[in-house]
mmCIF file of C-alpha atoms and ligand atoms in Angstrom:
data_model
loop_
_atom_site.group_PDB
_atom_site.id
_atom_site.type_symbol
_atom_site.label_atom_id
_atom_site.label_comp_id
_atom_site.label_asym_id
_atom_site.label_seq_id
_atom_site.Cartn_x
_atom_site.Cartn_y
_atom_site.Cartn_z
ATOM 1 C CA MET G 1 -17.592 1.473 -24.131
ATOM 2 C CA TYR G 2 -20.041 4.176 -25.341
ATOM 3 C CA ARG G 3 -23.937 2.210 -25.921
ATOM 4 C CA PRO G 4 -26.151 4.268 -27.737
ATOM 5 C CA ARG G 5 -29.039 4.658 -25.661
ATOM 6 C CA SER G 6 -32.734 4.302 -26.456
ATOM 7 C CA ILE G 7 -35.152 7.075 -26.199
ATOM 8 C CA LEU G 8 -37.044 5.075 -23.649
ATOM 9 C CA GLN G 9 -33.542 3.709 -21.791
ATOM 10 C CA GLN G 10 -32.886 7.771 -21.780
ATOM 11 C CA HIS G 11 -36.855 8.432 -20.343
ATOM 12 C CA THR G 12 -36.475 6.094 -17.812
ATOM 13 C CA ALA G 13 -32.739 6.840 -16.890
ATOM 14 C CA ARG G 14 -34.351 10.470 -16.024
ATOM 15 C CA LEU G 15 -36.923 9.162 -13.543
ATOM 16 C CA LEU G 16 -34.927 6.858 -12.138
ATOM 17 C CA ARG G 17 -32.471 9.758 -10.897
ATOM 18 C CA ILE G 18 -35.148 12.080 -10.167
ATOM 19 C CA ILE G 19 -36.723 9.405 -7.835
ATOM 20 C CA ARG G 20 -32.964 8.223 -6.403
ATOM 21 C CA GLU G 21 -31.920 11.556 -5.839
ATOM 22 C CA ASP G 22 -34.916 13.460 -4.532
ATOM 23 C CA GLY G 23 -37.323 10.562 -3.872
ATOM 24 C CA PRO G 24 -39.387 9.258 -1.848
ATOM 25 C CA VAL G 25 -41.881 11.861 -5.343
ATOM 26 C CA THR G 26 -45.029 10.821 -7.201
ATOM 27 C CA ARG G 27 -46.024 10.658 -10.695
ATOM 28 C CA VAL G 28 -47.266 13.907 -10.889
ATOM 29 C CA ASP G 29 -43.484 15.330 -9.653
ATOM 30 C CA LEU G 30 -42.159 13.138 -12.225
ATOM 31 C CA ALA G 31 -44.382 14.572 -14.713
ATOM 32 C CA GLN G 32 -44.188 18.126 -13.812
ATOM 33 C CA ARG G 33 -39.969 17.690 -13.463
ATOM 34 C CA THR G 34 -39.537 16.118 -16.446
ATOM 35 C CA GLY G 35 -41.980 17.055 -19.018
ATOM 36 C CA PHE G 36 -43.572 13.690 -19.948
ATOM 37 C CA ASP G 37 -46.901 13.360 -20.014
ATOM 38 C CA SER G 38 -48.708 11.415 -17.645
ATOM 39 C CA ALA G 39 -49.233 8.247 -19.622
ATOM 40 C CA THR G 40 -45.158 8.338 -20.354
ATOM 41 C CA VAL G 41 -44.743 8.240 -16.333
ATOM 42 C CA THR G 42 -46.876 5.449 -16.109
ATOM 43 C CA LYS G 43 -45.629 2.999 -18.100
ATOM 44 C CA ILE G 44 -42.124 3.787 -17.211
ATOM 45 C CA THR G 45 -42.417 3.311 -13.797
ATOM 46 C CA LYS G 46 -45.028 0.582 -13.968
ATOM 47 C CA ALA G 47 -41.741 -0.864 -16.031
ATOM 48 C CA LEU G 48 -39.749 -0.284 -13.223
ATOM 49 C CA MET G 49 -41.958 -1.483 -10.748
ATOM 50 C CA ARG G 50 -42.180 -4.736 -11.991
ATOM 51 C CA LYS G 51 -38.690 -5.249 -12.496
ATOM 52 C CA ARG G 52 -38.930 -4.051 -8.478
ATOM 53 C CA LEU G 53 -36.734 -1.313 -9.244
ATOM 54 C CA ILE G 54 -38.856 0.869 -7.272
ATOM 55 C CA THR G 55 -41.768 0.549 -4.848
ATOM 56 C CA GLU G 56 -44.667 2.840 -4.052
ATOM 57 C CA THR G 57 -44.286 3.785 -0.285
ATOM 58 C CA ALA G 58 -46.101 5.717 2.096
ATOM 59 C CA LEU G 59 -49.165 8.665 0.807
ATOM 60 C CA GLY G 60 -48.555 12.337 -0.513
ATOM 61 C CA VAL G 61 -50.121 15.045 0.064
ATOM 62 C CA SER G 62 -53.263 15.747 -1.773
ATOM 63 C CA THR G 63 -54.137 18.463 -3.965
ATOM 64 C CA GLY G 64 -57.744 18.050 -3.957
ATOM 65 C CA GLY G 65 -58.877 14.372 -4.362
ATOM 66 C CA ARG G 66 -56.809 10.744 -3.453
ATOM 67 C CA ARG G 67 -53.994 10.726 -2.148
ATOM 68 C CA PRO G 68 -51.209 10.158 -4.935
ATOM 69 C CA LYS G 69 -48.700 7.132 -3.803
ATOM 70 C CA LEU G 70 -44.895 8.133 -3.477
ATOM 71 C CA LEU G 71 -42.273 6.057 -5.328
ATOM 72 C CA GLU G 72 -38.938 5.259 -4.384
ATOM 73 C CA ILE G 73 -35.841 3.165 -5.060
ATOM 74 C CA ASN G 74 -36.078 -0.426 -3.537
ATOM 75 C CA PRO G 75 -32.102 -0.508 -3.313
ATOM 76 C CA ASP G 76 -32.508 -3.938 -1.806
ATOM 77 C CA VAL G 77 -33.286 -5.948 -4.831
ATOM 78 C CA ARG G 78 -29.447 -5.684 -6.440
ATOM 79 C CA THR G 79 -25.891 -6.138 -5.483
ATOM 80 C CA VAL G 80 -23.548 -4.100 -6.825
ATOM 81 C CA LEU G 81 -19.812 -5.753 -5.795
ATOM 82 C CA GLY G 82 -16.955 -2.670 -5.052
ATOM 83 C CA VAL G 83 -13.850 -4.130 -4.967
ATOM 84 C CA ASN G 84 -10.308 -1.836 -3.888
ATOM 85 C CA VAL G 85 -6.556 -3.317 -4.209
ATOM 86 C CA ASP G 86 -4.109 -1.479 -2.129
ATOM 87 C CA GLN G 87 -0.454 -2.070 -1.113
ATOM 88 C CA ASP G 88 -2.484 -3.451 2.073
ATOM 89 C CA TYR G 89 -5.496 -4.993 1.581
ATOM 90 C CA ILE G 90 -7.434 -6.467 -1.383
ATOM 91 C CA THR G 91 -11.052 -5.847 -0.031
ATOM 92 C CA VAL G 92 -14.164 -6.899 -1.854
ATOM 93 C CA GLN G 93 -17.184 -5.591 -0.744
ATOM 94 C CA ALA G 94 -20.839 -6.692 -1.565
ATOM 95 C CA MET G 95 -23.125 -3.311 -1.730
ATOM 96 C CA ASN G 96 -26.618 -2.331 -2.092
ATOM 97 C CA LEU G 97 -28.293 -0.157 -4.709
ATOM 98 C CA ALA G 98 -27.547 2.998 -2.122
ATOM 99 C CA ALA G 99 -24.286 1.250 -1.533
ATOM 100 C CA GLN G 100 -24.717 0.481 1.822
ATOM 101 C CA PRO G 101 -22.638 -2.726 2.623
ATOM 102 C CA GLN G 102 -23.691 -5.756 3.238
ATOM 103 C CA ASN G 103 -20.789 -8.336 3.335
ATOM 104 C CA THR G 104 -17.584 -7.661 3.287
ATOM 105 C CA ARG G 105 -14.181 -10.167 2.693
ATOM 106 C CA ARG G 106 -10.413 -8.371 3.016
ATOM 107 C CA ILE G 107 -7.474 -10.625 2.586
ATOM 108 C CA ALA G 108 -3.658 -9.224 3.464
ATOM 109 C CA ASN G 109 -1.805 -8.427 0.043
ATOM 110 C CA SER G 110 1.750 -9.316 0.707
ATOM 111 C CA ASP G 111 2.256 -10.462 -2.954
ATOM 112 C CA PHE G 112 1.236 -7.134 -4.283
ATOM 113 C CA ARG G 113 4.497 -7.489 -6.738
ATOM 114 C CA HIS G 114 3.211 -10.219 -8.379
ATOM 115 C CA PRO G 115 0.452 -9.450 -10.906
ATOM 116 C CA ASP G 116 -0.639 -12.923 -10.979
ATOM 117 C CA LYS G 117 -1.037 -13.360 -7.492
ATOM 118 C CA VAL G 118 -2.935 -10.285 -6.735
ATOM 119 C CA LEU G 119 -5.161 -11.032 -9.669
ATOM 120 C CA ARG G 120 -6.209 -14.252 -9.407
ATOM 121 C CA THR G 121 -7.231 -13.602 -5.015
ATOM 122 C CA THR G 122 -8.886 -10.730 -6.481
ATOM 123 C CA GLN G 123 -11.010 -13.008 -8.836
ATOM 124 C CA LYS G 124 -11.164 -15.450 -5.482
ATOM 125 C CA LEU G 125 -12.613 -12.868 -3.403
ATOM 126 C CA ILE G 126 -15.453 -11.508 -6.418
ATOM 127 C CA ALA G 127 -16.409 -15.177 -7.126
ATOM 128 C CA GLN G 128 -16.743 -16.029 -3.570
ATOM 129 C CA LEU G 129 -18.975 -13.073 -2.800
ATOM 130 C CA ALA G 130 -21.000 -12.674 -6.046
ATOM 131 C CA ALA G 131 -22.334 -16.475 -4.956
ATOM 132 C CA GLU G 132 -23.885 -15.211 -1.913
ATOM 133 C CA TYR G 133 -26.004 -12.931 -4.823
ATOM 134 C CA GLU G 134 -29.014 -13.860 -7.161
ATOM 135 C CA HIS G 135 -29.085 -10.708 -8.540
ATOM 136 C CA VAL G 136 -25.247 -8.920 -8.863
ATOM 137 C CA ILE G 137 -24.963 -6.029 -11.602
ATOM 138 C CA GLY G 138 -21.123 -5.223 -11.747
ATOM 139 C CA VAL G 139 -18.108 -5.156 -10.268
ATOM 140 C CA GLY G 140 -16.051 -2.112 -9.844
ATOM 141 C CA VAL G 141 -12.777 -1.588 -8.942
ATOM 142 C CA ALA G 142 -10.560 0.510 -7.699
ATOM 143 C CA PHE G 143 -6.744 0.629 -8.063
ATOM 144 C CA PRO G 144 -4.038 2.403 -7.801
ATOM 145 C CA GLY G 145 -1.640 3.701 -10.534
ATOM 146 C CA ILE G 146 -1.982 4.588 -14.559
ATOM 147 C CA ILE G 147 -5.188 3.567 -15.169
ATOM 148 C CA ASN G 148 -6.697 3.802 -18.023
ATOM 149 C CA SER G 149 -10.403 4.358 -17.691
ATOM 150 C CA GLU G 150 -11.655 2.387 -21.041
ATOM 151 C CA THR G 151 -9.454 -0.770 -21.315
ATOM 152 C CA GLY G 152 -8.795 -1.269 -17.388
ATOM 153 C CA ALA G 153 -5.360 -2.043 -17.700
ATOM 154 C CA CYS G 154 -2.595 -0.919 -15.113
ATOM 155 C CA ALA G 155 -0.756 1.394 -17.493
ATOM 156 C CA TYR G 156 2.138 2.112 -14.401
ATOM 157 C CA ASN G 157 2.569 1.567 -10.508
ATOM 158 C CA ALA G 158 5.428 1.993 -9.307
ATOM 159 C CA TYR G 159 4.724 0.852 -5.482
ATOM 160 C CA PHE G 160 3.648 -2.530 -7.193
ATOM 161 C CA GLY G 161 6.084 -2.792 -9.946
ATOM 162 C CA TRP G 162 3.416 -3.482 -12.784
ATOM 163 C CA THR G 163 3.782 -2.653 -16.005
ATOM 164 C CA ASP G 164 0.815 -2.891 -18.813
ATOM 165 C CA VAL G 165 -1.003 -5.230 -16.265
ATOM 166 C CA PRO G 166 -4.406 -6.000 -18.513
ATOM 167 C CA VAL G 167 -6.244 -5.789 -14.815
ATOM 168 C CA LYS G 168 -10.067 -5.800 -16.245
ATOM 169 C CA THR G 169 -9.268 -8.251 -19.301
ATOM 170 C CA VAL G 170 -8.245 -10.950 -16.743
ATOM 171 C CA LEU G 171 -10.931 -10.521 -13.430
ATOM 172 C CA SER G 172 -13.453 -10.288 -16.850
ATOM 173 C CA THR G 173 -12.548 -13.652 -17.679
ATOM 174 C CA GLY G 174 -15.989 -16.224 -16.554
ATOM 175 C CA MET G 175 -17.843 -12.995 -15.313
ATOM 176 C CA THR G 176 -21.284 -12.849 -16.661
ATOM 177 C CA VAL G 177 -21.616 -9.204 -15.451
ATOM 178 C CA PRO G 178 -19.856 -5.617 -16.146
ATOM 179 C CA VAL G 179 -16.774 -5.183 -14.414
ATOM 180 C CA LYS G 180 -14.733 -2.032 -14.316
ATOM 181 C CA VAL G 181 -11.973 -0.797 -13.145
ATOM 182 C CA GLU G 182 -10.537 2.557 -12.506
ATOM 183 C CA ASN G 183 -7.681 4.704 -10.603
ATOM 184 C CA ASP G 184 -8.355 4.516 -7.223
ATOM 185 C CA ALA G 185 -8.711 8.650 -6.466
ATOM 186 C CA ARG G 186 -11.261 9.231 -9.451
ATOM 187 C CA ALA G 187 -12.722 5.997 -7.929
ATOM 188 C CA VAL G 188 -12.975 8.277 -4.680
ATOM 189 C CA ALA G 189 -14.156 11.428 -6.272
ATOM 190 C CA LEU G 190 -17.172 9.294 -8.206
ATOM 191 C CA GLY G 191 -18.419 8.084 -4.749
ATOM 192 C CA GLU G 192 -18.776 11.542 -3.561
ATOM 193 C CA GLN G 193 -20.032 12.443 -6.293
ATOM 194 C CA TRP G 194 -22.781 9.441 -5.347
ATOM 195 C CA PHE G 195 -22.738 9.332 -1.796
ATOM 196 C CA GLY G 196 -20.808 12.075 -0.205
ATOM 197 C CA ALA G 197 -19.835 15.182 0.392
ATOM 198 C CA ALA G 198 -19.710 16.360 -3.567
ATOM 199 C CA ARG G 199 -22.837 15.437 -4.550
ATOM 200 C CA ASN G 200 -24.834 18.167 -6.478
ATOM 201 C CA VAL G 201 -21.201 19.933 -6.478
ATOM 202 C CA GLN G 202 -20.577 20.451 -10.501
ATOM 203 C CA ASN G 203 -17.107 21.088 -9.607
ATOM 204 C CA VAL G 204 -14.766 19.451 -7.231
ATOM 205 C CA VAL G 205 -10.918 18.004 -6.695
ATOM 206 C CA CYS G 206 -10.897 15.536 -4.218
ATOM 207 C CA ILE G 207 -7.392 15.010 -2.865
ATOM 208 C CA ARG G 208 -6.769 11.375 -1.604
ATOM 209 C CA ALA G 209 -3.843 10.995 0.445
ATOM 210 C CA ASP G 210 -2.678 7.905 1.810
ATOM 211 C CA ILE G 211 0.287 5.295 1.333
ATOM 212 C CA GLY G 212 0.228 7.714 -2.164
ATOM 213 C CA VAL G 213 -1.443 10.852 -3.529
ATOM 214 C CA GLY G 214 -3.862 11.107 -5.933
ATOM 215 C CA ALA G 215 -6.700 13.447 -7.093
ATOM 216 C CA GLY G 216 -9.949 12.716 -8.933
ATOM 217 C CA VAL G 217 -11.252 15.764 -10.621
ATOM 218 C CA ILE G 218 -14.320 16.200 -11.533
ATOM 219 C CA LEU G 219 -15.645 19.481 -13.613
ATOM 220 C CA GLY G 220 -18.714 20.196 -14.706
ATOM 221 C CA GLY G 221 -20.565 16.464 -13.342
ATOM 222 C CA GLU G 222 -18.254 14.652 -14.721
ATOM 223 C CA VAL G 223 -15.189 12.473 -14.146
ATOM 224 C CA PHE G 224 -11.716 14.166 -15.848
ATOM 225 C CA THR G 225 -9.383 11.477 -17.150
ATOM 226 C CA GLY G 226 -7.107 14.111 -19.320
ATOM 227 C CA ALA G 227 -5.588 12.995 -22.607
ATOM 228 C CA HIS G 228 -3.449 9.577 -21.525
ATOM 229 C CA ASP G 229 -5.457 8.586 -18.028
ATOM 230 C CA MET G 230 -2.620 11.365 -15.881
ATOM 231 C CA ALA G 231 -5.111 13.619 -14.687
ATOM 232 C CA GLY G 232 -5.007 13.939 -11.109
ATOM 233 C CA GLU G 233 -1.436 13.266 -10.069
ATOM 234 C CA VAL G 234 -1.469 15.672 -7.694
ATOM 235 C CA GLY G 235 1.102 13.047 -5.886
ATOM 236 C CA HIS G 236 4.069 13.861 -8.477
ATOM 237 C CA ALA G 237 3.678 17.548 -8.278
ATOM 238 C CA VAL G 238 7.255 18.397 -6.359
ATOM 239 C CA VAL G 239 6.409 21.043 -3.363
ATOM 240 C CA ALA G 240 9.442 20.575 -1.337
ATOM 241 C CA PRO G 241 12.787 20.791 -3.921
ATOM 242 C CA GLY G 242 15.805 18.606 -3.093
ATOM 243 C CA GLY G 243 13.207 17.423 -0.358
ATOM 244 C CA PRO G 244 13.236 12.722 -0.277
ATOM 245 C CA LEU G 245 13.632 10.586 -2.878
ATOM 246 C CA CYS G 246 10.350 9.534 -4.548
ATOM 247 C CA VAL G 247 9.333 6.410 -5.775
ATOM 248 C CA CYS G 248 8.740 8.393 -8.889
ATOM 249 C CA GLY G 249 12.398 8.952 -9.300
ATOM 250 C CA ASN G 250 12.209 12.708 -8.108
ATOM 251 C CA ARG G 251 13.202 14.644 -5.471
ATOM 252 C CA GLY G 252 10.167 16.005 -3.151
ATOM 253 C CA CYS G 253 6.907 15.594 -4.790
ATOM 254 C CA LEU G 254 3.982 15.841 -2.341
ATOM 255 C CA GLU G 255 3.473 12.031 -2.191
ATOM 256 C CA ALA G 256 7.226 12.119 -0.815
ATOM 257 C CA VAL G 257 6.351 14.485 2.107
ATOM 258 C CA ALA G 258 2.889 14.665 3.012
ATOM 259 C CA SER G 259 1.664 11.086 2.283
ATOM 260 C CA VAL G 260 0.594 8.907 5.423
ATOM 261 C CA SER G 261 4.039 6.683 4.530
ATOM 262 C CA ALA G 262 6.235 10.108 4.228
ATOM 263 C CA ILE G 263 5.029 11.083 7.468
ATOM 264 C CA GLU G 264 5.944 7.997 9.101
ATOM 265 C CA ARG G 265 8.975 7.869 7.435
ATOM 266 C CA GLN G 266 9.598 10.915 8.368
ATOM 267 C CA VAL G 267 9.167 10.697 12.665
ATOM 268 C CA ARG G 268 10.228 7.114 12.300
ATOM 269 C CA GLY G 269 13.715 8.316 11.256
ATOM 270 C CA ARG G 270 13.314 11.862 13.906
ATOM 271 C CA LEU G 271 12.835 9.016 16.723
ATOM 272 C CA LYS G 272 15.703 6.685 15.182
ATOM 273 C CA ASP G 273 18.334 9.989 15.909
ATOM 274 C CA ASP G 274 16.576 9.652 19.343
ATOM 275 C CA PHE G 275 14.143 13.079 19.502
ATOM 276 C CA PRO G 276 12.009 13.467 22.725
ATOM 277 C CA SER G 277 8.516 12.344 21.587
ATOM 278 C CA VAL G 278 5.721 9.914 23.965
ATOM 279 C CA LEU G 279 6.390 7.764 20.508
ATOM 280 C CA ALA G 280 9.851 6.952 21.511
ATOM 281 C CA ASN G 281 8.719 4.497 24.163
ATOM 282 C CA GLY G 282 8.705 0.933 21.623
ATOM 283 C CA ASP G 283 9.753 0.352 18.566
ATOM 284 C CA PRO G 284 10.116 3.217 16.020
ATOM 285 C CA ALA G 285 9.391 0.882 13.128
ATOM 286 C CA LYS G 286 5.832 -0.349 14.312
ATOM 287 C CA VAL G 287 4.638 3.722 15.064
ATOM 288 C CA ARG G 288 1.658 4.101 12.588
ATOM 289 C CA PHE G 289 -0.437 7.062 11.295
ATOM 290 C CA ARG G 290 -2.372 6.577 14.112
ATOM 291 C CA ASP G 291 -0.484 6.981 16.621
ATOM 292 C CA ILE G 292 1.270 10.034 15.160
ATOM 293 C CA CYS G 293 -1.794 11.813 15.446
ATOM 294 C CA ARG G 294 -2.960 10.517 18.668
ATOM 295 C CA ALA G 295 0.635 12.010 19.616
ATOM 296 C CA ALA G 296 0.199 15.122 18.373
ATOM 297 C CA GLU G 297 -3.303 15.725 19.647
ATOM 298 C CA GLU G 298 -1.720 15.285 23.139
ATOM 299 C CA GLY G 299 0.975 18.122 21.380
ATOM 300 C CA ASP G 300 3.663 15.601 21.063
ATOM 301 C CA ARG G 301 6.259 18.494 19.616
ATOM 302 C CA LEU G 302 7.559 15.696 17.207
ATOM 303 C CA ALA G 303 4.565 14.457 15.931
ATOM 304 C CA VAL G 304 2.733 18.053 15.985
ATOM 305 C CA ARG G 305 5.942 19.371 13.789
ATOM 306 C CA ALA G 306 5.383 16.213 11.410
ATOM 307 C CA LEU G 307 2.205 17.311 10.790
ATOM 308 C CA GLU G 308 2.231 20.279 10.024
ATOM 309 C CA GLU G 309 5.138 20.275 7.513
ATOM 310 C CA ALA G 310 2.796 17.337 5.761
ATOM 311 C CA ALA G 311 -0.228 19.906 6.395
ATOM 312 C CA GLU G 312 1.792 23.182 4.557
ATOM 313 C CA TYR G 313 2.688 21.043 2.144
ATOM 314 C CA LEU G 314 -0.922 19.663 1.033
ATOM 315 C CA ALA G 315 -2.086 23.197 1.446
ATOM 316 C CA ILE G 316 0.373 24.067 -1.349
ATOM 317 C CA ALA G 317 -1.339 21.535 -3.340
ATOM 318 C CA ILE G 318 -4.774 22.106 -2.522
ATOM 319 C CA GLY G 319 -3.916 26.031 -3.801
ATOM 320 C CA ASN G 320 -2.435 24.718 -6.672
ATOM 321 C CA ALA G 321 -5.339 22.524 -7.638
ATOM 322 C CA ILE G 322 -7.684 25.938 -6.779
ATOM 323 C CA ASP G 323 -5.904 27.845 -9.481
ATOM 324 C CA HIS G 324 -5.854 24.919 -12.276
ATOM 325 C CA PHE G 325 -9.250 23.928 -11.826
ATOM 326 C CA ASP G 326 -11.529 26.508 -9.932
ATOM 327 C CA PRO G 327 -13.588 23.920 -8.178
ATOM 328 C CA GLU G 328 -16.412 25.272 -5.977
ATOM 329 C CA MET G 329 -15.047 22.435 -3.373
ATOM 330 C CA VAL G 330 -11.774 20.317 -2.471
ATOM 331 C CA LEU G 331 -12.736 17.087 -1.247
ATOM 332 C CA LEU G 332 -9.747 15.668 0.653
ATOM 333 C CA SER G 333 -10.279 11.516 1.540
ATOM 334 C CA GLY G 334 -7.990 8.216 2.243
ATOM 335 C CA GLY G 335 -6.117 7.411 5.405
ATOM 336 C CA ALA G 336 -5.089 10.819 6.155
ATOM 337 C CA PHE G 337 -8.522 12.732 6.616
ATOM 338 C CA ALA G 338 -9.984 9.069 8.005
ATOM 339 C CA GLY G 339 -9.198 8.184 11.431
ATOM 340 C CA SER G 340 -8.081 11.501 12.891
ATOM 341 C CA ASP G 341 -9.033 15.372 12.465
ATOM 342 C CA TYR G 342 -5.784 16.394 12.914
ATOM 343 C CA LEU G 343 -4.020 17.128 9.423
ATOM 344 C CA TYR G 344 -7.690 18.390 8.161
ATOM 345 C CA GLN G 345 -7.580 20.946 10.976
ATOM 346 C CA GLN G 346 -3.613 22.045 10.364
ATOM 347 C CA ILE G 347 -4.168 22.407 6.490
ATOM 348 C CA LEU G 348 -7.411 24.634 7.003
ATOM 349 C CA ARG G 349 -4.712 26.509 9.568
ATOM 350 C CA HIS G 350 -3.409 27.473 6.406
ATOM 351 C CA GLU G 351 -6.497 28.962 4.839
ATOM 352 C CA PRO G 352 -5.518 27.530 1.269
ATOM 353 C CA LYS G 353 -6.740 29.362 -1.595
ATOM 354 C CA GLY G 354 -5.533 29.826 -4.993
ATOM 355 C CA SER G 355 -3.599 32.844 -6.168
ATOM 356 C CA PHE G 356 -6.215 35.068 -7.606
ATOM 357 C CA TRP G 357 -8.736 37.182 -5.476
ATOM 358 C CA GLN G 358 -11.648 36.150 -7.257
ATOM 359 C CA SER G 359 -11.428 32.503 -6.083
ATOM 360 C CA ALA G 360 -10.599 32.845 -2.739
ATOM 361 C CA GLY G 361 -12.575 32.625 0.363
ATOM 362 C CA ASP G 362 -15.651 30.502 -1.239
ATOM 363 C CA VAL G 363 -13.779 27.302 -2.130
ATOM 364 C CA LYS G 364 -15.022 24.869 0.455
ATOM 365 C CA ILE G 365 -12.411 22.577 1.810
ATOM 366 C CA GLU G 366 -14.256 19.247 3.013
ATOM 367 C CA ARG G 367 -13.215 16.065 4.530
ATOM 368 C CA SER G 368 -14.886 13.234 3.244
ATOM 369 C CA ARG G 369 -17.915 11.605 4.997
ATOM 370 C CA LEU G 370 -17.616 8.373 3.353
ATOM 371 C CA GLY G 371 -14.854 7.088 5.549
ATOM 372 C CA GLU G 372 -12.671 4.001 5.220
ATOM 373 C CA ASP G 373 -15.194 2.086 2.860
ATOM 374 C CA CYS G 374 -14.361 5.270 0.195
ATOM 375 C CA GLU G 375 -12.765 3.414 -1.976
ATOM 376 C CA VAL G 376 -15.287 0.107 -2.385
ATOM 377 C CA ILE G 377 -18.263 2.648 -2.417
ATOM 378 C CA GLY G 378 -16.324 4.655 -5.365
ATOM 379 C CA ALA G 379 -15.768 1.132 -7.184
ATOM 380 C CA ALA G 380 -19.399 0.855 -6.637
ATOM 381 C CA ALA G 381 -20.324 3.556 -8.315
ATOM 382 C CA LEU G 382 -18.935 2.746 -11.545
ATOM 383 C CA ILE G 383 -21.085 0.394 -12.074
ATOM 384 C CA LEU G 384 -24.234 2.443 -10.678
ATOM 385 C CA LYS G 385 -23.642 4.459 -12.889
ATOM 386 C CA ASP G 386 -23.867 2.996 -15.584
ATOM 387 C CA PHE G 387 -26.649 0.797 -13.878
ATOM 388 C CA PHE G 388 -28.831 3.527 -13.728
ATOM 389 C CA ALA G 389 -27.902 5.646 -17.025
ATOM 390 C CA ALA G 390 -29.673 2.483 -18.718
ATOM 391 C CA GLY G 391 -32.382 2.947 -17.140
ATOM 392 C CA GLY G 392 -31.837 0.134 -14.740
ATOM 393 C CA ASN G 393 -30.265 -2.817 -17.052
ATOM 394 C CA PRO G 394 -26.600 -4.087 -16.126
HETATM 395 ZN ZN1 LIG X 1 7.014 11.642 -7.407
#
């Protein structure tokens, strides 16, 4: 919900942003960069120091006279909880204001088809971890499927078989701090903007390939949700007409040919058909994506072929995304890119670019640096964004 900010809050937010992004800085730097007079800067920084959100550290360089004190964020004085729910696990991570992990709880999500059980377990993990920290500022939740960013409800999730589940309402029950729920790919995009490869980038398409494929789109510095919370559903763009059946009911969706599960399914099928491969030694059903990457790195033809095909489809989707959004960067994240470089390198070989010469060449195709924590970090960023925008108030 949009809350109007007071002038003081807005000024505080501006100073905090500079200290957070470019600190340590001096009070003089702050005054110069904002145009605020020195009394205002002194008053606001004093209030922030009282809350222990910023600290004075070493001395800066003198321009004649006393050496000025440097200010920086004091990240450990508050805790934010980042939650990620996927088909395999429910993860709750406690982090400081710089999204550095403090503590993690993870539990298998074997009952993912049952909203009551999933939400009850998630609530329990949140409560356990929250009890360990004195100053929790909020709980951010990255959730798969069509998520209404405002209400935090899951409108639809094909894998879970969920329709209209009020995730945020349930998780907020009994909580005294804000809870925010966002689609996982959009949360990851926000996390990348705050802490990852997309810092200071205004227009980014962050494609996340995992069990499913989705994208978080940042346009003009803001996460774009679309009119119906559907922006970024690149996973269901058809890239292989007449191809494998997708969970959405269509055939040949990107998700059905290039997600981690689609690649695993494909390799397992070919192993059952007795294709020669180093992966044929064990039970085909147990072959996981990381085994396929390792086999491909060793030159195994079956694994190489599966990943090359997926890379080709992903390259098509990236080219389309470049045409649709004209970004400076396309950022690849999720399980398909977390453990191994192989799929990423194959995509680069296709030199994905938009159809028009203007956009060719200068779009960066990067891999996430946030690794396996990208979802919980993105979830934390949902809370941190509001916290810092409100001048350090939850
Ligand atoms: Zn689909």
